[in-house]
Short mmCIF file of C-alpha atoms and ligand atoms in Angstrom, two decimals:
data_model
loop_
_atom_site.label_atom_id
_atom_site.label_comp_id
_atom_site.label_asym_id
_atom_site.label_seq_id
_atom_site.Cartn_x
_atom_site.Cartn_y
_atom_site.Cartn_z
CA UNK A 13 144.71 153.40 76.77
CA UNK A 14 145.44 151.68 73.81
CA UNK A 15 144.48 152.19 70.28
CA UNK A 16 143.98 149.09 68.11
CA UNK A 17 142.98 147.69 64.47
CA UNK A 18 139.50 147.48 63.58
CA UNK A 19 140.52 144.50 61.57
CA UNK A 20 142.12 143.20 64.15
CA UNK A 21 145.66 142.03 62.52
CA UNK A 22 147.76 144.55 64.38
CA UNK A 23 149.14 145.38 68.04
CA UNK A 24 147.74 147.74 70.02
CA UNK A 25 149.77 150.77 70.18
CA UNK A 26 149.33 154.26 71.98
CA UNK A 27 147.45 157.37 70.58
CA UNK A 28 151.07 158.49 69.96
CA UNK A 29 151.55 155.98 67.44
CA UNK A 30 148.91 155.55 65.85
CA UNK A 31 148.65 159.69 64.57
CA UNK A 32 152.12 158.68 63.34
CA UNK A 33 150.89 155.55 61.44
CA UNK A 34 147.85 156.65 60.32
CA UNK A 35 146.59 153.51 59.86
CA UNK A 36 147.21 149.73 60.83
CA UNK A 37 149.02 147.76 58.68
CA UNK A 38 146.26 145.32 58.14
CA UNK A 39 144.37 148.12 56.27
CA UNK A 40 141.89 148.60 59.63
CA UNK A 41 141.80 151.99 61.23
CA UNK A 42 142.48 152.33 64.59
CA UNK A 43 140.07 152.91 67.22
CA UNK A 44 140.71 153.10 71.20
CA UNK A 45 140.20 149.69 72.86
CA UNK A 46 137.92 151.16 75.06
CA UNK A 47 136.37 154.36 75.18
CA UNK A 48 137.11 157.03 78.32
CA UNK A 49 134.25 158.31 80.45
CA UNK A 50 134.51 162.25 81.04
CA UNK A 51 134.71 164.29 83.96
CA UNK A 52 131.82 166.13 83.35
CA UNK A 53 133.02 168.94 85.57
CA UNK A 54 136.34 169.50 84.32
CA UNK A 55 134.73 169.48 80.80
CA UNK A 56 130.90 171.23 81.39
CA UNK A 57 131.93 173.32 84.37
CA UNK A 58 134.91 174.68 85.83
CA UNK A 59 137.63 177.17 84.87
CA UNK A 60 136.82 180.88 85.56
CA UNK A 61 133.07 181.59 84.59
CA UNK A 62 132.61 178.04 82.99
CA UNK A 63 134.56 175.73 80.39
CA UNK A 64 131.98 176.09 78.28
CA UNK A 65 131.22 179.86 78.52
CA UNK A 66 133.54 181.16 75.70
CA UNK A 67 132.67 184.30 76.12
CA UNK A 68 132.48 185.14 79.81
CA UNK A 69 128.29 185.50 81.09
CA UNK A 70 129.43 189.01 82.33
CA UNK A 71 129.22 190.97 78.91
CA UNK A 72 131.77 193.52 80.72
CA UNK A 73 134.73 191.38 80.85
CA UNK A 74 136.30 190.55 78.16
CA UNK A 75 136.97 186.81 77.04
CA UNK A 76 140.62 185.58 76.65
CA UNK A 77 140.75 184.18 73.28
CA UNK A 78 139.65 180.64 73.19
CA UNK A 79 139.72 179.90 76.88
CA UNK A 80 136.14 177.90 76.94
CA UNK A 81 137.22 176.30 73.95
CA UNK A 82 140.20 175.56 74.59
CA UNK A 83 139.22 173.90 78.21
CA UNK A 84 137.55 171.96 77.04
CA UNK A 85 139.30 170.55 74.11
CA UNK A 86 142.41 169.70 77.00
CA UNK A 87 139.57 167.98 78.66
CA UNK A 88 138.68 165.87 75.68
CA UNK A 89 142.46 165.06 74.47
CA UNK A 90 143.64 164.12 77.90
CA UNK A 91 140.90 161.85 78.19
CA UNK A 92 141.76 160.12 74.40
CA UNK A 93 145.15 160.64 74.39
CA UNK A 94 146.61 159.68 78.27
CA UNK A 95 150.15 159.09 77.03
CA UNK A 96 150.59 162.60 76.18
CA UNK A 97 151.68 164.86 79.39
CA UNK A 98 148.78 167.46 80.53
CA UNK A 99 151.82 170.02 79.66
CA UNK A 100 152.06 168.93 76.19
CA UNK A 101 147.84 168.32 75.41
CA UNK A 102 148.28 172.26 76.87
CA UNK A 103 150.94 173.46 74.31
CA UNK A 104 149.31 171.39 71.53
CA UNK A 105 145.64 173.17 72.17
CA UNK A 106 147.25 176.70 72.40
CA UNK A 107 148.92 176.30 69.24
CA UNK A 108 145.66 175.39 67.59
CA UNK A 109 143.52 177.21 68.86
CA UNK A 110 144.56 180.77 68.74
CA UNK A 111 143.63 183.88 66.33
CA UNK A 112 144.06 182.04 63.62
CA UNK A 113 140.00 181.60 64.30
CA UNK A 114 138.39 184.85 63.85
CA UNK A 115 136.50 184.83 66.97
CA UNK A 116 137.49 184.10 70.49
CA UNK A 117 134.62 181.54 70.80
CA UNK A 118 136.19 179.65 68.01
CA UNK A 119 132.76 177.38 67.59
CA UNK A 120 129.79 179.73 67.81
CA UNK A 121 126.59 178.12 68.40
CA UNK A 122 124.00 180.24 66.66
CA UNK A 123 120.13 180.04 67.55
CA UNK A 124 117.24 180.18 65.05
CA UNK A 125 113.86 179.30 65.51
CA UNK A 126 113.57 175.88 64.96
CA UNK A 127 117.72 174.74 65.39
CA UNK A 128 120.79 175.57 67.02
CA UNK A 129 124.10 176.08 64.37
CA UNK A 130 127.22 175.04 65.90
CA UNK A 131 129.86 177.25 63.41
CA UNK A 132 132.81 175.11 62.95
CA UNK A 133 134.38 177.16 59.85
CA UNK A 134 135.83 179.98 61.73
CA UNK A 135 139.86 179.22 60.93
CA UNK A 136 141.90 179.84 58.83
CA UNK A 137 140.63 177.90 55.44
CA UNK A 138 136.62 178.50 56.41
CA UNK A 139 135.79 174.95 56.74
CA UNK A 140 134.99 172.49 59.62
CA UNK A 141 138.06 170.43 58.41
CA UNK A 142 140.75 173.48 60.33
CA UNK A 143 139.05 172.85 63.75
CA UNK A 144 141.06 169.19 63.55
CA UNK A 145 143.62 170.20 61.48
CA UNK A 146 144.77 172.62 63.25
CA UNK A 147 145.73 170.64 65.60
CA UNK A 148 147.22 168.06 64.24
CA UNK A 149 150.66 169.08 63.08
CA UNK A 150 150.99 169.74 66.48
CA UNK A 151 150.08 166.28 68.10
CA UNK A 152 151.83 164.78 65.69
CA UNK A 153 155.12 166.42 65.99
CA UNK A 154 154.78 165.84 70.02
CA UNK A 155 154.37 162.05 68.55
CA UNK A 156 157.17 161.50 67.03
CA UNK A 157 159.36 163.59 69.68
CA UNK A 158 157.41 160.99 72.35
CA UNK A 159 158.05 157.99 70.28
CA UNK A 160 161.57 158.61 68.90
CA UNK A 161 160.52 158.88 65.25
CA UNK A 162 163.73 160.11 63.65
CA UNK A 163 161.90 158.98 59.83
CA UNK A 164 160.45 162.51 57.60
CA UNK A 165 156.66 161.73 57.94
CA UNK A 166 155.08 162.01 54.54
CA UNK A 167 151.49 162.87 54.87
CA UNK A 168 149.08 161.67 52.31
CA UNK A 169 145.98 163.14 51.92
CA UNK A 170 143.08 162.41 49.03
CA UNK A 171 140.54 165.63 49.70
CA UNK A 172 137.15 165.73 48.67
CA UNK A 173 137.94 170.08 48.72
CA UNK A 174 138.09 171.34 52.65
CA UNK A 175 140.56 168.40 54.06
CA UNK A 176 143.16 169.29 51.58
CA UNK A 177 143.66 173.06 52.15
CA UNK A 178 143.23 172.63 55.85
CA UNK A 179 145.72 170.02 55.96
CA UNK A 180 148.28 172.23 53.57
CA UNK A 181 147.50 175.29 55.96
CA UNK A 182 148.82 172.77 59.06
CA UNK A 183 151.37 171.39 57.64
CA UNK A 184 152.87 174.35 55.38
CA UNK A 185 156.83 174.20 56.54
CA UNK A 186 156.26 172.02 59.19
CA UNK A 187 159.72 170.80 60.03
CA UNK A 188 160.08 167.09 59.47
CA UNK A 189 157.16 166.29 57.14
CA UNK A 190 155.97 166.60 53.56
CA UNK A 191 152.65 167.12 52.73
CA UNK A 192 150.92 165.78 49.52
CA UNK A 193 147.48 166.18 48.41
CA UNK A 194 145.15 164.90 45.81
CA UNK A 195 141.76 166.30 44.65
CA UNK A 196 139.67 165.42 42.02
CA UNK A 197 140.06 167.53 39.38
CA UNK A 198 136.59 168.24 38.13
CA UNK A 199 135.31 167.48 41.52
CA UNK A 200 135.98 170.57 43.55
CA UNK A 201 134.24 174.26 43.84
CA UNK A 202 136.90 177.16 42.13
CA UNK A 203 136.98 178.28 45.41
CA UNK A 204 138.32 175.26 46.99
CA UNK A 205 140.43 174.47 44.02
CA UNK A 206 142.24 178.28 43.78
CA UNK A 207 142.90 178.14 48.02
CA UNK A 208 144.73 174.75 47.58
CA UNK A 209 146.67 175.55 43.99
CA UNK A 210 148.25 178.79 45.47
CA UNK A 211 149.29 177.35 49.14
CA UNK A 212 152.99 178.46 49.48
CA UNK A 213 155.68 176.17 51.72
CA UNK A 214 158.62 174.18 50.83
CA UNK A 215 156.95 170.63 51.83
CA UNK A 216 153.88 171.11 49.89
CA UNK A 217 152.82 169.06 46.85
CA UNK A 218 149.44 169.30 45.29
CA UNK A 219 147.87 167.32 42.31
CA UNK A 220 144.09 167.17 40.54
CA UNK A 221 143.64 163.57 39.45
CA UNK A 222 141.47 162.63 37.13
CA UNK A 223 138.50 160.81 39.15
CA UNK A 224 136.48 161.23 41.64
CA UNK A 225 136.98 161.77 45.78
CA UNK A 226 136.74 157.87 46.17
CA UNK A 227 139.13 157.06 43.45
CA UNK A 228 141.92 159.29 45.28
CA UNK A 229 140.97 157.97 49.23
CA UNK A 230 141.48 154.46 47.03
CA UNK A 231 144.48 155.65 45.41
CA UNK A 232 145.92 156.79 48.78
CA UNK A 233 144.78 154.00 50.64
CA UNK A 234 146.59 151.76 47.91
CA UNK A 235 149.71 153.30 48.38
CA UNK A 236 149.67 152.81 52.60
CA UNK A 237 148.80 149.58 51.88
CA UNK A 238 151.78 148.58 49.74
CA UNK A 239 154.35 146.75 52.37
CA UNK A 240 157.22 147.29 49.76
CA UNK A 241 157.06 150.84 48.68
CA UNK A 242 156.95 151.47 52.60
CA UNK A 243 160.16 149.47 53.19
CA UNK A 244 161.66 151.25 50.64
CA UNK A 245 160.67 154.73 51.90
CA UNK A 246 162.06 153.16 55.18
CA UNK A 247 165.87 153.09 53.32
CA UNK A 248 165.80 156.76 51.96
CA UNK A 249 164.26 158.20 55.69
CA UNK A 250 161.06 158.40 55.23
CA UNK A 251 157.92 157.36 56.58
CA UNK A 252 153.95 157.90 55.55
CA UNK A 253 151.10 158.97 57.12
CA UNK A 254 147.70 160.32 56.90
CA UNK A 255 145.61 163.85 57.10
CA UNK A 256 142.40 162.29 56.17
CA UNK A 257 139.90 161.64 59.25
CA UNK A 258 141.03 157.35 59.25
CA UNK A 259 143.58 159.20 61.32
CA UNK A 260 142.53 159.20 64.76
CA UNK A 261 144.61 162.41 65.67
CA UNK A 262 141.84 163.99 63.09
CA UNK A 263 138.60 162.46 65.14
CA UNK A 264 139.18 163.05 68.46
CA UNK A 265 139.75 166.99 68.20
CA UNK A 266 136.36 166.69 66.62
CA UNK A 267 134.69 164.98 69.56
CA UNK A 268 135.38 168.32 71.34
CA UNK A 269 133.24 170.68 69.93
CA UNK A 270 130.45 168.48 70.69
CA UNK A 271 131.47 168.46 74.33
CA UNK A 272 131.82 172.28 74.14
CA UNK A 273 128.38 172.89 72.43
CA UNK A 274 126.39 171.31 75.10
CA UNK A 275 127.94 172.95 77.83
CA UNK A 276 127.38 176.06 76.14
CA UNK A 277 123.80 175.05 75.62
CA UNK A 278 123.69 174.76 79.41
CA UNK A 279 125.49 178.17 80.08
CA UNK A 280 122.99 179.98 78.21
CA UNK A 281 120.33 178.35 79.90
CA UNK A 282 118.98 176.25 76.99
CA UNK A 283 119.08 173.42 78.28
CA UNK A 284 118.92 172.00 81.78
CA UNK A 285 121.64 170.16 83.29
CA UNK A 286 121.19 166.64 81.78
CA UNK A 287 118.77 167.01 79.17
CA UNK A 288 119.81 165.16 75.83
CA UNK A 289 120.09 166.45 72.92
CA UNK A 290 119.90 165.85 69.00
CA UNK A 291 123.17 166.17 67.00
CA UNK A 292 121.91 166.45 62.60
CA UNK A 293 125.62 166.13 60.74
CA UNK A 294 126.07 167.07 56.99
CA UNK A 295 127.99 163.60 56.00
CA UNK A 296 130.80 162.28 53.96
CA UNK A 297 133.69 160.42 55.01
CA UNK A 298 131.44 159.58 58.15
CA UNK A 299 134.26 161.33 60.19
CA UNK A 300 132.10 164.31 61.90
CA UNK A 301 129.05 161.79 63.16
CA UNK A 302 131.21 159.47 64.40
CA UNK A 303 132.95 162.21 66.78
CA UNK A 304 129.61 163.30 67.42
CA UNK A 305 129.17 159.61 68.42
CA UNK A 306 132.01 159.62 70.80
CA UNK A 307 130.47 161.97 72.44
CA UNK A 308 127.78 160.94 73.62
CA UNK A 309 129.93 157.46 74.04
CA UNK A 310 131.93 159.37 76.76
CA UNK A 311 129.44 160.63 78.62
CA UNK A 312 127.80 163.75 76.69
CA UNK A 313 123.51 163.22 77.21
CA UNK A 314 123.05 163.05 73.07
CA UNK A 315 120.03 161.17 71.84
CA UNK A 316 119.33 161.00 68.33
CA UNK A 317 122.40 161.31 65.77
CA UNK A 318 120.63 162.91 62.30
CA UNK A 319 123.25 161.45 59.24
CA UNK A 320 122.66 163.99 56.21
CA UNK A 321 123.56 163.16 52.75
CA UNK A 322 123.34 164.50 49.54
CA UNK A 323 121.86 162.38 46.11
CA UNK A 324 125.11 159.95 47.31
CA UNK A 325 122.82 158.86 49.83
CA UNK A 326 124.19 155.45 50.22
CA UNK A 327 124.68 156.23 54.06
CA UNK A 328 120.73 156.74 54.07
CA UNK A 329 120.44 153.50 52.35
CA UNK A 330 122.47 151.88 54.61
CA UNK A 331 121.53 153.13 57.55
CA UNK A 332 117.53 151.79 56.68
CA UNK A 333 118.17 148.49 55.90
CA UNK A 334 121.83 147.89 57.18
CA UNK A 335 122.82 146.93 53.70
CA UNK A 336 126.21 148.99 52.03
CA UNK A 337 125.92 149.03 48.08
CA UNK A 338 128.32 151.59 46.64
CA UNK A 339 127.19 150.25 43.38
CA UNK A 340 125.65 153.56 42.20
CA UNK A 341 126.33 156.14 40.09
CA UNK A 342 128.66 158.92 41.48
CA UNK A 343 126.72 162.06 41.83
CA UNK A 344 128.41 165.09 41.13
CA UNK A 345 126.27 168.05 43.72
CA UNK A 346 126.36 171.24 45.04
CA UNK A 347 127.87 169.68 48.19
CA UNK A 348 130.69 168.46 46.84
CA UNK A 349 133.09 167.65 50.07
CA UNK A 350 130.22 165.44 50.62
CA UNK A 351 130.13 163.79 47.03
CA UNK A 352 131.58 160.55 48.57
CA UNK A 353 129.94 156.49 48.10
CA UNK A 354 132.45 154.96 50.51
CA UNK A 355 132.63 156.58 54.23
CA UNK A 356 136.07 155.13 55.44
CA UNK A 357 134.88 156.06 58.93
CA UNK A 358 131.84 153.42 59.21
CA UNK A 359 134.36 151.02 59.82
CA UNK A 360 135.00 152.14 63.25
CA UNK A 361 131.11 152.88 64.29
CA UNK A 362 130.98 149.30 62.74
CA UNK A 363 133.77 147.85 64.73
CA UNK A 364 132.20 149.28 68.27
CA UNK A 365 128.74 148.53 67.28
CA UNK A 366 129.94 144.20 66.69
CA UNK A 367 131.58 144.57 70.21
CA UNK A 368 135.13 144.80 68.83
CA UNK A 369 134.29 141.63 66.50
CA UNK A 370 137.68 142.51 64.33
CA UNK A 371 136.84 139.36 62.57
CA UNK A 372 133.56 140.30 61.11
CA UNK A 373 134.49 144.04 60.04
CA UNK A 374 137.73 142.12 58.00
CA UNK A 375 135.09 140.06 56.11
CA UNK A 376 132.83 142.94 55.84
CA UNK A 377 135.22 145.28 54.24
CA UNK A 378 136.50 142.79 52.16
CA UNK A 379 133.47 142.28 50.69
CA UNK A 380 133.07 146.04 50.12
CA UNK A 381 136.50 146.07 48.81
CA UNK A 382 135.80 143.08 45.85
CA UNK A 383 132.26 143.46 45.43
CA UNK A 384 131.19 147.04 46.09
CA UNK A 385 128.59 146.25 49.13
CA UNK A 386 127.89 144.37 52.37
CA UNK A 387 125.17 143.37 54.74
CA UNK A 388 126.10 143.48 58.34
CA UNK A 389 125.10 141.06 61.22
CA UNK A 390 121.70 141.55 63.19
CA UNK A 391 123.88 142.86 66.16
CA UNK A 392 125.18 146.42 64.21
CA UNK A 393 121.60 146.54 63.26
CA UNK A 394 120.28 146.58 66.65
CA UNK A 395 123.12 149.16 67.27
CA UNK A 396 122.11 151.63 64.43
CA UNK A 397 119.10 152.82 66.00
CA UNK A 398 120.21 155.79 67.80
CA UNK A 399 121.35 157.17 63.86
CA UNK A 400 118.67 158.55 61.86
CA UNK A 401 119.70 158.63 58.23
CA UNK A 402 118.11 161.05 55.32
CA UNK A 403 119.07 162.71 52.73
CA UNK A 404 117.94 166.40 50.41
CA UNK A 405 118.74 166.45 47.15
CA UNK A 406 119.84 169.85 45.55
CA UNK A 407 116.68 171.53 44.86
CA UNK A 408 115.13 170.88 48.51
CA UNK A 409 118.97 171.77 50.02
CA UNK A 410 118.79 175.37 47.70
CA UNK A 411 115.26 176.25 48.97
CA UNK A 412 115.59 175.20 52.93
CA UNK A 413 119.15 177.67 52.56
CA UNK A 414 117.01 180.85 50.71
CA UNK A 415 114.02 180.39 53.08
CA UNK A 416 116.50 180.55 56.22
CA UNK A 417 117.91 183.61 54.75
CA UNK A 418 114.82 185.43 53.73
CA UNK A 419 113.13 184.86 57.11
CA UNK A 420 115.75 184.44 59.22
CA UNK A 421 118.26 186.83 57.99
CA UNK A 422 120.83 183.94 58.54
CA UNK A 423 123.03 182.28 55.73
CA UNK A 424 124.21 178.86 55.82
CA UNK A 425 126.30 177.27 52.98
CA UNK A 426 125.08 174.08 50.76
CA UNK A 427 126.43 171.45 53.13
CA UNK A 428 125.05 173.03 55.95
CA UNK A 429 121.72 173.38 53.97
CA UNK A 430 121.83 169.65 53.53
CA UNK A 431 121.54 169.36 57.04
CA UNK A 432 119.05 171.43 57.99
CA UNK A 433 117.01 169.90 55.39
CA UNK A 434 117.10 166.61 56.46
CA UNK A 435 116.46 167.59 60.17
CA UNK A 436 113.10 169.93 58.83
CA UNK A 437 112.02 166.52 57.32
CA UNK A 438 112.81 164.52 60.41
CA UNK A 439 111.35 167.09 62.28
CA UNK A 440 107.52 167.24 60.18
CA UNK A 441 108.35 162.90 60.22
CA UNK A 442 108.74 162.54 63.69
CA UNK A 443 107.58 165.71 65.61
CA UNK A 444 110.52 164.95 68.19
CA UNK A 445 111.43 168.64 69.72
CA UNK A 446 114.11 167.48 71.40
CA UNK A 447 116.75 170.80 71.00
CA UNK A 448 118.79 169.87 67.77
CA UNK A 449 122.13 171.21 67.17
CA UNK A 450 123.21 171.38 63.46
CA UNK A 451 126.76 171.65 62.36
CA UNK A 452 127.73 173.48 60.01
CA UNK A 453 130.44 173.06 58.12
CA UNK A 454 131.55 175.32 55.57
CA UNK A 455 131.63 179.58 55.35
CA UNK A 456 128.66 180.29 52.28
CA UNK A 457 131.58 181.78 50.85
CA UNK A 458 133.59 178.52 50.02
CA UNK A 459 130.47 177.64 47.72
CA UNK A 460 129.83 180.83 46.72
CA UNK A 461 128.31 179.90 43.31
CA UNK A 462 126.46 177.39 44.77
CA UNK A 463 124.98 179.81 47.54
CA UNK A 464 124.35 182.44 45.04
CA UNK A 465 122.38 180.42 42.93
CA UNK A 466 119.84 179.85 45.72
CA UNK A 467 119.85 182.61 46.98
CA UNK A 468 118.52 184.12 43.21
CA UNK A 469 121.10 186.36 42.56
CA UNK A 470 121.86 186.96 39.13
CA UNK A 471 124.57 185.09 37.26
CA UNK A 472 127.99 186.26 37.04
CA UNK A 473 131.15 185.35 35.72
CA UNK A 474 133.27 183.53 38.38
CA UNK A 475 133.33 182.55 41.73
CA UNK A 476 134.77 185.39 43.48
CA UNK A 477 132.33 187.82 41.63
CA UNK A 478 129.71 185.95 43.46
CA UNK A 479 131.19 186.46 46.73
CA UNK A 480 131.15 190.16 46.15
CA UNK A 481 127.42 189.56 45.27
CA UNK A 482 126.08 187.48 48.36
CA UNK A 483 128.35 189.83 50.78
CA UNK A 484 126.58 193.09 49.25
CA UNK A 485 122.90 190.85 49.60
CA UNK A 486 123.61 189.72 53.24
CA UNK A 487 126.26 191.93 54.89
CA UNK A 488 127.81 188.74 56.14
CA UNK A 489 131.93 189.44 56.34
CA UNK A 490 134.16 187.26 53.91
CA UNK A 491 136.54 185.23 55.38
CA UNK A 492 140.26 186.92 55.67
CA UNK A 493 141.48 183.77 54.16
CA UNK A 494 139.00 183.64 51.10
CA UNK A 495 139.55 187.22 50.30
CA UNK A 496 142.17 188.07 47.21
CA UNK A 497 142.49 184.17 46.41
CA UNK A 498 141.94 184.95 42.41
CA UNK A 499 144.58 187.47 42.82
CA UNK A 500 147.10 184.95 43.80
CA UNK A 501 149.52 183.20 41.27
CA UNK A 502 148.47 179.00 41.28
CA UNK A 503 151.82 177.16 41.90
CA UNK A 504 150.65 173.49 42.06
CA UNK A 505 148.45 172.88 38.41
CA UNK A 506 149.77 169.32 37.99
CA UNK A 507 146.73 166.46 37.14
CA UNK A 508 147.98 162.90 37.35
CA UNK A 509 146.20 160.11 36.55
CA UNK A 510 144.17 158.23 39.45
CA UNK A 511 146.37 155.34 38.76
CA UNK A 512 149.85 157.67 39.35
CA UNK A 513 149.13 158.78 42.91
CA UNK A 514 152.13 156.31 44.09
CA UNK A 515 154.90 156.95 41.11
CA UNK A 516 153.82 160.66 41.90
CA UNK A 517 154.74 160.44 45.29
CA UNK A 518 157.78 158.25 44.69
CA UNK A 519 158.95 160.55 42.20
CA UNK A 520 158.42 164.21 43.86
CA UNK A 521 160.15 162.69 46.98
CA UNK A 522 163.29 162.00 45.07
CA UNK A 523 163.88 165.54 44.12
C1 LIG B 605 134.41 167.03 55.37
C2 LIG B 605 133.04 167.71 54.82
C3 LIG B 605 131.64 167.26 55.18
C4 LIG B 605 131.70 166.13 55.61
O1 LIG B 605 132.40 165.56 56.68
P1 LIG B 605 133.18 163.85 57.09
O2 LIG B 605 133.79 163.67 57.84
O3 LIG B 605 133.27 163.52 55.72
O4 LIG B 605 131.09 163.53 57.25
C5 LIG B 605 130.66 168.27 55.22
N1 LIG B 605 130.89 169.52 55.01
C6 LIG B 605 132.00 169.94 54.33
C7 LIG B 605 131.70 171.67 54.11
C8 LIG B 605 133.35 169.50 54.93
O5 LIG B 605 134.34 169.68 53.90
#
């Protein structure tokens, strides 16, 4: 199976090569030329007591840490990366999904009155980015060995807050790599910023930029697209890659948790075999929901995909009209990891829905880069019918967060609350009773100030005091990775202009 560029201007490459490169040379994104079919037996069933049942059905049997999740991840990664041997995949999966996670289930599925929440934030940095970024370093290292890569890989990462820390944690002190993270100086939560600037590691570089996430992402993409700079780096034994979801090595591991969640509903007796479910995803760069689409395409019975946005609702409007228009005010919200107007991974969906029409994709993306908008053809529009867009403003998200906590004693974060609000709206509007999995993307403690405000807790001086307040109010444990952050020294204090990403990288690599 080969990976090709959405814009048609680069040669097909293996999965390993696509992971090393990150972005194709024609500025397109790598997509699987054809999607695999999942062997449902291997993915949902099998392996001692059901691969899907992370916790063995028999409660007296102690679960092997991560057993169920790892089996599913192996099946999914094997299907998408046939150039990796079974043994290579096993080593990657075992290295990633271990005691760095705070529960043997890795991704627990929690049942509430109206929906199931798939908690993807039990990894070291307390957001769903850990699901992919704890395995990406293993996939990349393996890829470098397989491809005989002799250069040092320099990973550039733009972050809306959560990718940065997860990438830093994954790549810190990984031999043969340097990791750079750029975050919007005023666009992340205090906890997110603390997590990043306190990161240790000899190969770690973190900068705030004066600009928003789109500026950071664009700046990083521009560095990739500068062929002259790339050649100069090659001469110095360096090669650029990406830890953003533009890297296919981020998306493939994310498919696994949708397969896992479906299998878990089955083994828990919540659904019949083959019964379709809906998936609701709080969305920013469109990576997480694209992984759900891939899960559907490879055989998981999924009916509708609900794409939830905050006030930056460019995707809601797009799914309604087929017109993508980023020419609007960028709004800072209490779900900062979704404050995005250029959703990179949408390009991949458009490619799939157009039947691989790379000319059309190149044309649309040129329009977006030049004019800030485009309108898709009829073929793509028809393909969008599996998706339903919706948005929730801060007031609405905070209300549904508070109600869920008050009435059902279940605490979610502000991003997940956007997803939950959109789901409730859709339920009221359509009456669609299909069982729905809402993706829970972050620990509520990462956004302690906004969560506390939603709950009506009294004001505090800083985010860390809010954490304590929430803990006292709800009894929910504070994730280990977030404890004591306020006492760690800030190691990275650089703030740069949004146009200075390339020169900053160049300079830092000369040290
Ligand atoms: C990254 C992130 C999102 C958005 O995910 P995408 O894959 O970019 O759509 C939503 N919520 C949280 C907490 C995140 O960190």
